[in-house]
Coordinates of C-alpha atoms (C1' of nucleotides) in Angstrom, one line a residue:
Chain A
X94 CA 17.5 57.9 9.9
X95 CA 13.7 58.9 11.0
X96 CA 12.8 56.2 13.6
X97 CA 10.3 53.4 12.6
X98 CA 9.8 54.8 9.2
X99 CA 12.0 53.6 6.1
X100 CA 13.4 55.8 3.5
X101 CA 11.5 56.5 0.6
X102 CA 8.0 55.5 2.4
X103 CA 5.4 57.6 1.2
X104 CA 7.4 59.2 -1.0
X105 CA 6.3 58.4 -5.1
X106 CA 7.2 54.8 -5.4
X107 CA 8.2 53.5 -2.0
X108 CA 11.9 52.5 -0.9
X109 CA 13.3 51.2 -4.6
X110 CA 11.8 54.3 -6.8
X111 CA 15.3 55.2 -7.2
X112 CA 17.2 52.2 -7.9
X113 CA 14.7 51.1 -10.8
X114 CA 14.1 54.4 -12.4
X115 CA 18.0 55.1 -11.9
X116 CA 17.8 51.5 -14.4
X117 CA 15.3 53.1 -16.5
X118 CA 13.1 50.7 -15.3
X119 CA 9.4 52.0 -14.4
X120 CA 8.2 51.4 -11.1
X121 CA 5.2 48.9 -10.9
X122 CA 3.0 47.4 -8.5
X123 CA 4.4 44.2 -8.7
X124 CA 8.2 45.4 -8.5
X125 CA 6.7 47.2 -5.4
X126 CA 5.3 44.2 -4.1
X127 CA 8.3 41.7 -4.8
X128 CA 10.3 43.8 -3.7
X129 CA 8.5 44.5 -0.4
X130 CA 8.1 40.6 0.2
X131 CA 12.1 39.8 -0.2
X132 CA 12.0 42.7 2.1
X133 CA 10.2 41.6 5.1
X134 CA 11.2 37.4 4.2
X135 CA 14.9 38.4 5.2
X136 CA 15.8 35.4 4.1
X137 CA 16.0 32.7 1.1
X138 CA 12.6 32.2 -0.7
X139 CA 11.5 30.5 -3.9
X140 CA 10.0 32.0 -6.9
X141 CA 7.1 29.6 -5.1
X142 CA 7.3 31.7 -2.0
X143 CA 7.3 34.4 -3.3
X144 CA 5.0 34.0 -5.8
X145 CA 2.6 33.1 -2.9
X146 CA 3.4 36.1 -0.4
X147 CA 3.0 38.2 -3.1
X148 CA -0.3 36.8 -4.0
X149 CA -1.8 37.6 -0.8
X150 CA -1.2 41.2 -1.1
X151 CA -1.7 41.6 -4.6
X152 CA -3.8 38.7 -6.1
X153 CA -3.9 39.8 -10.0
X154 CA -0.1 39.2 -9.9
X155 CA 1.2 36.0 -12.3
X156 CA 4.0 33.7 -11.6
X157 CA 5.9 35.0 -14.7
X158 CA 6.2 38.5 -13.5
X159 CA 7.8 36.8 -10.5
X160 CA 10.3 35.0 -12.6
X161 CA 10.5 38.0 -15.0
X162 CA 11.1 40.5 -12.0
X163 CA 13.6 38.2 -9.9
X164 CA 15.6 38.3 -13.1
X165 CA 15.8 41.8 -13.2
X166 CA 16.6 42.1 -9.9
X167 CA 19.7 39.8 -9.5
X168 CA 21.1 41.5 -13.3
X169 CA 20.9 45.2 -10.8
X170 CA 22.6 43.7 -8.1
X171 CA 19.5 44.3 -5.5
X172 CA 18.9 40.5 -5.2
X173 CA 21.0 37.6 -5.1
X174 CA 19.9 34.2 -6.0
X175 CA 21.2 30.7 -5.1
X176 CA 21.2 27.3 -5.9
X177 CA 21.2 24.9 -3.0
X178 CA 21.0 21.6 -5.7
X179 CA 17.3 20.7 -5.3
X180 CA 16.6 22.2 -8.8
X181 CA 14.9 25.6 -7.4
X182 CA 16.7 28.8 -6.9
X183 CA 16.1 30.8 -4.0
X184 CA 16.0 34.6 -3.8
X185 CA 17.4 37.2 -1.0
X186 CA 17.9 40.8 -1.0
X187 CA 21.3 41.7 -0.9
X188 CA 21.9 43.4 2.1
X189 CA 23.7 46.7 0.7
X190 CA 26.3 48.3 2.7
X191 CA 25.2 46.3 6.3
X192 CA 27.8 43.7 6.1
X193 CA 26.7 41.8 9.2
X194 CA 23.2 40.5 7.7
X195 CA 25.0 38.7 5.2
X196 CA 25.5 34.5 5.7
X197 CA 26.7 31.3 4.2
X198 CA 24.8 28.2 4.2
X199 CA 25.0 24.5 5.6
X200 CA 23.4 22.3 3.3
X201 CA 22.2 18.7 4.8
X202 CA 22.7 15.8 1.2
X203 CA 20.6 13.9 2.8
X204 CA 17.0 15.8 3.7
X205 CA 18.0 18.6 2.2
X206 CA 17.7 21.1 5.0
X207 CA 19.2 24.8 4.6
X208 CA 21.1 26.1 7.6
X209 CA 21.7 29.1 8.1
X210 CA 25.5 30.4 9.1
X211 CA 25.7 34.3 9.8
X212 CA 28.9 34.2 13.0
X213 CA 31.5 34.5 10.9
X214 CA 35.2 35.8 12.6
X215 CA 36.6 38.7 11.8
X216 CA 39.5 36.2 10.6
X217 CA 37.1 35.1 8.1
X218 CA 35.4 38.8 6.8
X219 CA 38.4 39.9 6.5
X220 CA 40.3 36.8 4.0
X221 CA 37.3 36.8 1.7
X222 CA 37.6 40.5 1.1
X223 CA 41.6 40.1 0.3
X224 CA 40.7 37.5 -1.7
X225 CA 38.2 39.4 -3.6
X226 CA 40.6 42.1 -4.4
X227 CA 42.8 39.8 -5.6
X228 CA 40.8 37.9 -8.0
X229 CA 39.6 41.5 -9.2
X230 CA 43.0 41.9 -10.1
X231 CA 44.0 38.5 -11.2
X232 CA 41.4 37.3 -13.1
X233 CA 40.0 41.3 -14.5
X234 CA 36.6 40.1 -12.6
X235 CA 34.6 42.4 -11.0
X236 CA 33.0 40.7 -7.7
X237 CA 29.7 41.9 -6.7
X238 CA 28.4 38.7 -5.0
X239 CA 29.9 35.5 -3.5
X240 CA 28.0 32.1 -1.8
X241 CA 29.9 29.7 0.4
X242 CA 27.6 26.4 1.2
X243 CA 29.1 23.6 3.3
X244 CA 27.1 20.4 2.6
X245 CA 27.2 17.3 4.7
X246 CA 25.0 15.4 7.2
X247 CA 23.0 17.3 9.6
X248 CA 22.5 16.5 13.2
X249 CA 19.2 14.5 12.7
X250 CA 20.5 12.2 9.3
X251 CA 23.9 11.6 11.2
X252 CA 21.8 10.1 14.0
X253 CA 20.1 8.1 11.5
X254 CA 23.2 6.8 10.0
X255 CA 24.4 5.4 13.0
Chain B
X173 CA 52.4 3.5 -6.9
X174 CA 53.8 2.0 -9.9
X175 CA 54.6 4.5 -12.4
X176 CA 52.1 4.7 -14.9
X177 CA 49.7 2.4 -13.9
X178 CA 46.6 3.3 -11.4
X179 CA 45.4 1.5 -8.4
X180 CA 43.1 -0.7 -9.3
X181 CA 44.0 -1.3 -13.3
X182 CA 43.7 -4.8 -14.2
X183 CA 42.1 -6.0 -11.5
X184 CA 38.2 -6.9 -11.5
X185 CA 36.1 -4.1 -11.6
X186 CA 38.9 -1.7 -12.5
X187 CA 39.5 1.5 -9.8
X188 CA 36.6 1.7 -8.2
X189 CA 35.6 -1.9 -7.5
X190 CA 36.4 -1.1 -3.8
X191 CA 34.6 2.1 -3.0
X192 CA 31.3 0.4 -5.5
X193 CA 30.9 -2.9 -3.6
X194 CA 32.2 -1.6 0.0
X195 CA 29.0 0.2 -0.1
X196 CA 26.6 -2.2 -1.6
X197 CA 26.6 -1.4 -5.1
X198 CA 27.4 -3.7 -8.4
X199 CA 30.8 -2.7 -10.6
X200 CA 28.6 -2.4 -14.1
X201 CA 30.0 -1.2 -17.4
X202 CA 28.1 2.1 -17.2
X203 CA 28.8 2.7 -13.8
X204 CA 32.7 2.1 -14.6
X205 CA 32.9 4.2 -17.7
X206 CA 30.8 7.1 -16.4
X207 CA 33.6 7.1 -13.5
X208 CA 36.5 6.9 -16.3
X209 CA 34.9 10.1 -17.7
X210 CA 35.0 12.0 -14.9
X211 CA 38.5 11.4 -13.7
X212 CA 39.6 11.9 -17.3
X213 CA 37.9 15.1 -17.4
X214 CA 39.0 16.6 -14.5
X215 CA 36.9 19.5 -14.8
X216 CA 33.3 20.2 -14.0
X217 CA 30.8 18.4 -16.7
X218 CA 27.0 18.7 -16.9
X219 CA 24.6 15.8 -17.3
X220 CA 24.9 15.9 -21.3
X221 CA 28.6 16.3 -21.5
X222 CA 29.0 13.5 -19.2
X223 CA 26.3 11.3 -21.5
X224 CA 27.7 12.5 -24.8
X225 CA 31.6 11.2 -23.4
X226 CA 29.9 8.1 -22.3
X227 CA 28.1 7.3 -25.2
X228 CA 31.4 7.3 -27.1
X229 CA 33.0 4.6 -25.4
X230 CA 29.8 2.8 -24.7
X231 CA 27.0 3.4 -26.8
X232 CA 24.2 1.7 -25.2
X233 CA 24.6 3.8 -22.2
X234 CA 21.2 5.8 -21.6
X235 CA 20.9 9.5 -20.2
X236 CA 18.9 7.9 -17.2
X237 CA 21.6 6.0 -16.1
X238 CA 23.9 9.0 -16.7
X239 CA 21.7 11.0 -13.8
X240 CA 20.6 7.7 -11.8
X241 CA 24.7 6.8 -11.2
X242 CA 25.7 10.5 -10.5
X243 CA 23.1 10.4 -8.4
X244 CA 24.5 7.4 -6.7
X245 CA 27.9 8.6 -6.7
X246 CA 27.2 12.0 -4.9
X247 CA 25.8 9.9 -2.1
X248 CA 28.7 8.1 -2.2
X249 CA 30.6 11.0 -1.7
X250 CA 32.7 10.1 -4.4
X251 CA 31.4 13.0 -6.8
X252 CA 30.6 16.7 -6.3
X253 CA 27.7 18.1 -7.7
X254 CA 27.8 22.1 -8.4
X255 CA 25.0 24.6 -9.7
X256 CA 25.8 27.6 -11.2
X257 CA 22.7 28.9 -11.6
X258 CA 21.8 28.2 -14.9
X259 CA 19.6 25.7 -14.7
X260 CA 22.1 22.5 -15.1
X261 CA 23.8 21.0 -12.6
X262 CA 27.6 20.0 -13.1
X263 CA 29.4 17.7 -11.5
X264 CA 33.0 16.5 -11.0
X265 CA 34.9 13.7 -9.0
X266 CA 36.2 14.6 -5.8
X267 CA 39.9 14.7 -5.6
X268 CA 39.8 12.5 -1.9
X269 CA 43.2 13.5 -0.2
X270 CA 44.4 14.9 -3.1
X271 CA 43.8 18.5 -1.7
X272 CA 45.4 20.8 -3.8
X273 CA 42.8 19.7 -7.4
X274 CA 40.4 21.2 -4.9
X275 CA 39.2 24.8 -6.5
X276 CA 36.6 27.6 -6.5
X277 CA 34.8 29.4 -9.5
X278 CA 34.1 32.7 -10.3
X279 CA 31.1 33.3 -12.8
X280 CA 30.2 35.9 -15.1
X281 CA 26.4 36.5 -14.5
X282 CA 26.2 37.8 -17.6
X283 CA 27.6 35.5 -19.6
X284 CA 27.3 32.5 -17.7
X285 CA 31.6 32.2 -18.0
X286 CA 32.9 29.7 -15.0
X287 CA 36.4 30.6 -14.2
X288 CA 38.3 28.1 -12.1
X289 CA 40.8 29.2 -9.2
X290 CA 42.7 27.2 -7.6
X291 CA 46.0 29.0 -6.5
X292 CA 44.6 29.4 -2.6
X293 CA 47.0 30.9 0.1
X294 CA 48.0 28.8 2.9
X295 CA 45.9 31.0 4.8
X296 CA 42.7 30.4 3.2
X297 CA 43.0 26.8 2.9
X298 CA 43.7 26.6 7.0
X299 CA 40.9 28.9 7.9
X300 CA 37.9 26.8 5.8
X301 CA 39.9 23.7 7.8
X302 CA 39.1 25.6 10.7
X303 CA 35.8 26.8 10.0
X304 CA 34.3 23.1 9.0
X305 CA 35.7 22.1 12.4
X306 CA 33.8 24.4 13.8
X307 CA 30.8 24.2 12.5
X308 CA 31.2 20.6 13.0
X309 CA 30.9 21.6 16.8
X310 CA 28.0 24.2 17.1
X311 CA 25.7 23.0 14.6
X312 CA 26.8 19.0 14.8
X313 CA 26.9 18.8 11.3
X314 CA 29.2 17.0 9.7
X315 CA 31.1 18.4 6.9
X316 CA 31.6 16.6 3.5
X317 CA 32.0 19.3 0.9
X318 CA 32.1 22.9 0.0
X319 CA 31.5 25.4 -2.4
X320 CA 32.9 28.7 -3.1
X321 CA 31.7 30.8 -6.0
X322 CA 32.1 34.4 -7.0
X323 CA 29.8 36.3 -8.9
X324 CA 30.4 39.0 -11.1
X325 CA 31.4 39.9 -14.4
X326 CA 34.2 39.0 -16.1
X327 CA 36.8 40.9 -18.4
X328 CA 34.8 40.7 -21.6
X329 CA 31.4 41.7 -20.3
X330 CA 33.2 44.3 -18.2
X331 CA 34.1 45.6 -21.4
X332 CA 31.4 45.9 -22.8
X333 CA 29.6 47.7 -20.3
X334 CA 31.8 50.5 -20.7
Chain C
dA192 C1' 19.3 -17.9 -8.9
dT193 C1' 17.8 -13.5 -7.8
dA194 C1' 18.2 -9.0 -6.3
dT195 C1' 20.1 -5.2 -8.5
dC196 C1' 20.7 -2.4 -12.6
dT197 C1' 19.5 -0.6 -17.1
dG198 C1' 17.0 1.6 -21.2
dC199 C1' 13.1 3.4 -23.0
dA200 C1' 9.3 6.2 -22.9
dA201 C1' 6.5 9.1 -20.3
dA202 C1' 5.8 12.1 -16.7
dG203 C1' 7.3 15.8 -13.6
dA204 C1' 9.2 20.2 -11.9
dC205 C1' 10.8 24.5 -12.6
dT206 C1' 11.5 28.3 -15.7
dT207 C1' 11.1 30.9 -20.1
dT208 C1' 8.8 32.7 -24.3
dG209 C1' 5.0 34.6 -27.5
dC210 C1' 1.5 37.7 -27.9
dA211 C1' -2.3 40.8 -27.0
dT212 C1' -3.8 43.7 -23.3
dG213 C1' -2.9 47.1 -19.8
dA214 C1' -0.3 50.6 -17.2
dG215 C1' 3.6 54.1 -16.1
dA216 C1' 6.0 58.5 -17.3
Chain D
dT22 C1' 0.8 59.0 -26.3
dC23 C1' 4.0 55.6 -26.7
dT24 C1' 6.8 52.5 -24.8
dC25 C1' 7.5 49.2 -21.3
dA26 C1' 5.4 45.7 -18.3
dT27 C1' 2.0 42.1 -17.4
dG28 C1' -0.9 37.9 -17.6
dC29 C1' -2.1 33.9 -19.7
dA30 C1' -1.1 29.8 -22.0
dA31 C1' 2.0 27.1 -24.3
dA32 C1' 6.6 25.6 -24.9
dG33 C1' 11.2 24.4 -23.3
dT34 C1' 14.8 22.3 -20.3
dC35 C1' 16.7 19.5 -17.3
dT36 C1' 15.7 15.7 -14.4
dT37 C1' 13.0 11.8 -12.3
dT38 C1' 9.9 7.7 -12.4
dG39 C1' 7.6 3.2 -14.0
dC40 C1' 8.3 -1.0 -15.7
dA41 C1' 9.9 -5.0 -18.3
dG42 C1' 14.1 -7.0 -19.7
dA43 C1' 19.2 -7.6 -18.9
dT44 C1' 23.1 -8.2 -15.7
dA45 C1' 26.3 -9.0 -11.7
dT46 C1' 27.4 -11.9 -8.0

DNA sequence: ATATCTGCAAAGACTTTGCATGAGA
DNA sequence: TCTCATGCAAAGTCTTTGCAGATAT
């Protein structure tokens, strides 16, 4: 890999031109864009955030595209969306083939704070890929995504409780 | 336990009547039957499902209640609420010490399918002990729930793709 | 008695849909 | 050129809120 310069820049299309047009999908603007935003965010936005980011570089865009574009994302695989129980999803690029990027969440009932988790043990990398294989096999179900969340009080509502 | 009758039966208030006014709250009829539903259903309900049950036994029960009590009883700690990520939240009543009702889902993200799995290893089942406790430690944060889902697609839509 | 709980209706938040215009290949 | 994609506005869903009347303790 060049140094300071990401594959597919300045080529027709930027980074994703292959991954949509391998879809048949075309390769827009505001794919670009979106894309480019989850991109540099590197972590869990809303369709809000996004919508807003994306706004600032590219102002004729509408929030339906963003919705409409998210969609298409998560059905290729390229984005994963969660659901943290305050009634909006968030989106994240799913980090391909670099394992280590990807985390799990801690998720306060009380103010509704989002931690994230990424120091997992090898211990633990290692069981949830058995156990992917085995439910592959088990259940005929092909994983391509999974979301662990942990919810309880964080540090600042347990010190409220007391 | 006497056989074939549950903790509580008979007695003011029914089950619950502990866990309700320990914390403050008043043992009413919706707030009993809603409860009744769950543990009959033993599976994960949405909003509506849980109304529709309701409304069967007690027909004056409104959908606002419905939310306003689940509400109530995931602060309590006595329900779990669940998203996955179609837009309605499901919810289900914890199993306490009973650890082994305790289960995961995979979903279908194409056809919205949950799949419940519940036949853990030993291994897995000490390693989340272990990781709560952890976590518990490095981010004080303290640990009340979890969720593990798996996305991907199931059997059928695997099927089809072909 | 009285503070809590409930039901109804209305509002609210997020997301999706319909349709004419505009843009990619 | 000829689909596919977009933006706007409107509709749709699920969920929450306001308030007067009902209920538990």
């Amino acid at each position: 890999m060049i140094m300071g310069r990401r594959w597919g820049e300045g080529r027709p299309g930027g980074r994703w031109h292959g991954e949509l047009r391998g879809c048949g999908y075309r390769v827009t603007m505001p794919r670009q864009v979106i894309l480019q935003v989850l991109d540099e965010a590197k972590k869990h936005l809303s369709a809000e955030d996004i919508f807003i980011k994306v706004h600032q570089i590219y102002p004729a865009i509408g929030l339906t595209t963003v919705y409409r574009t998210l969609e298409l994302l998560v059905r290729m695989g390229l984005v994963h969306k969660f659901d943290f129980g305050d009634g909006r999803a968030r989106y994240e690029l799913c980090d391909g083939n670099n394992e280590m990027a990807h985390h799990h969440h801690l998720i306060c009932t009380d103010c509704g704070r989002v931690i994230d988790y990424d120091d997992f043990t090898e211990e633990e990398t290692e069981l949830i890929k058995k156990t992917e294989k085995e439910l592959a096999k088990k259940y005929d179900f092909t994983v391509r995504n999974h979301t662990i969340q942990f919810y309880g009080l964080c540090k600042k509502c347990n010190a409220l409780k007391k």
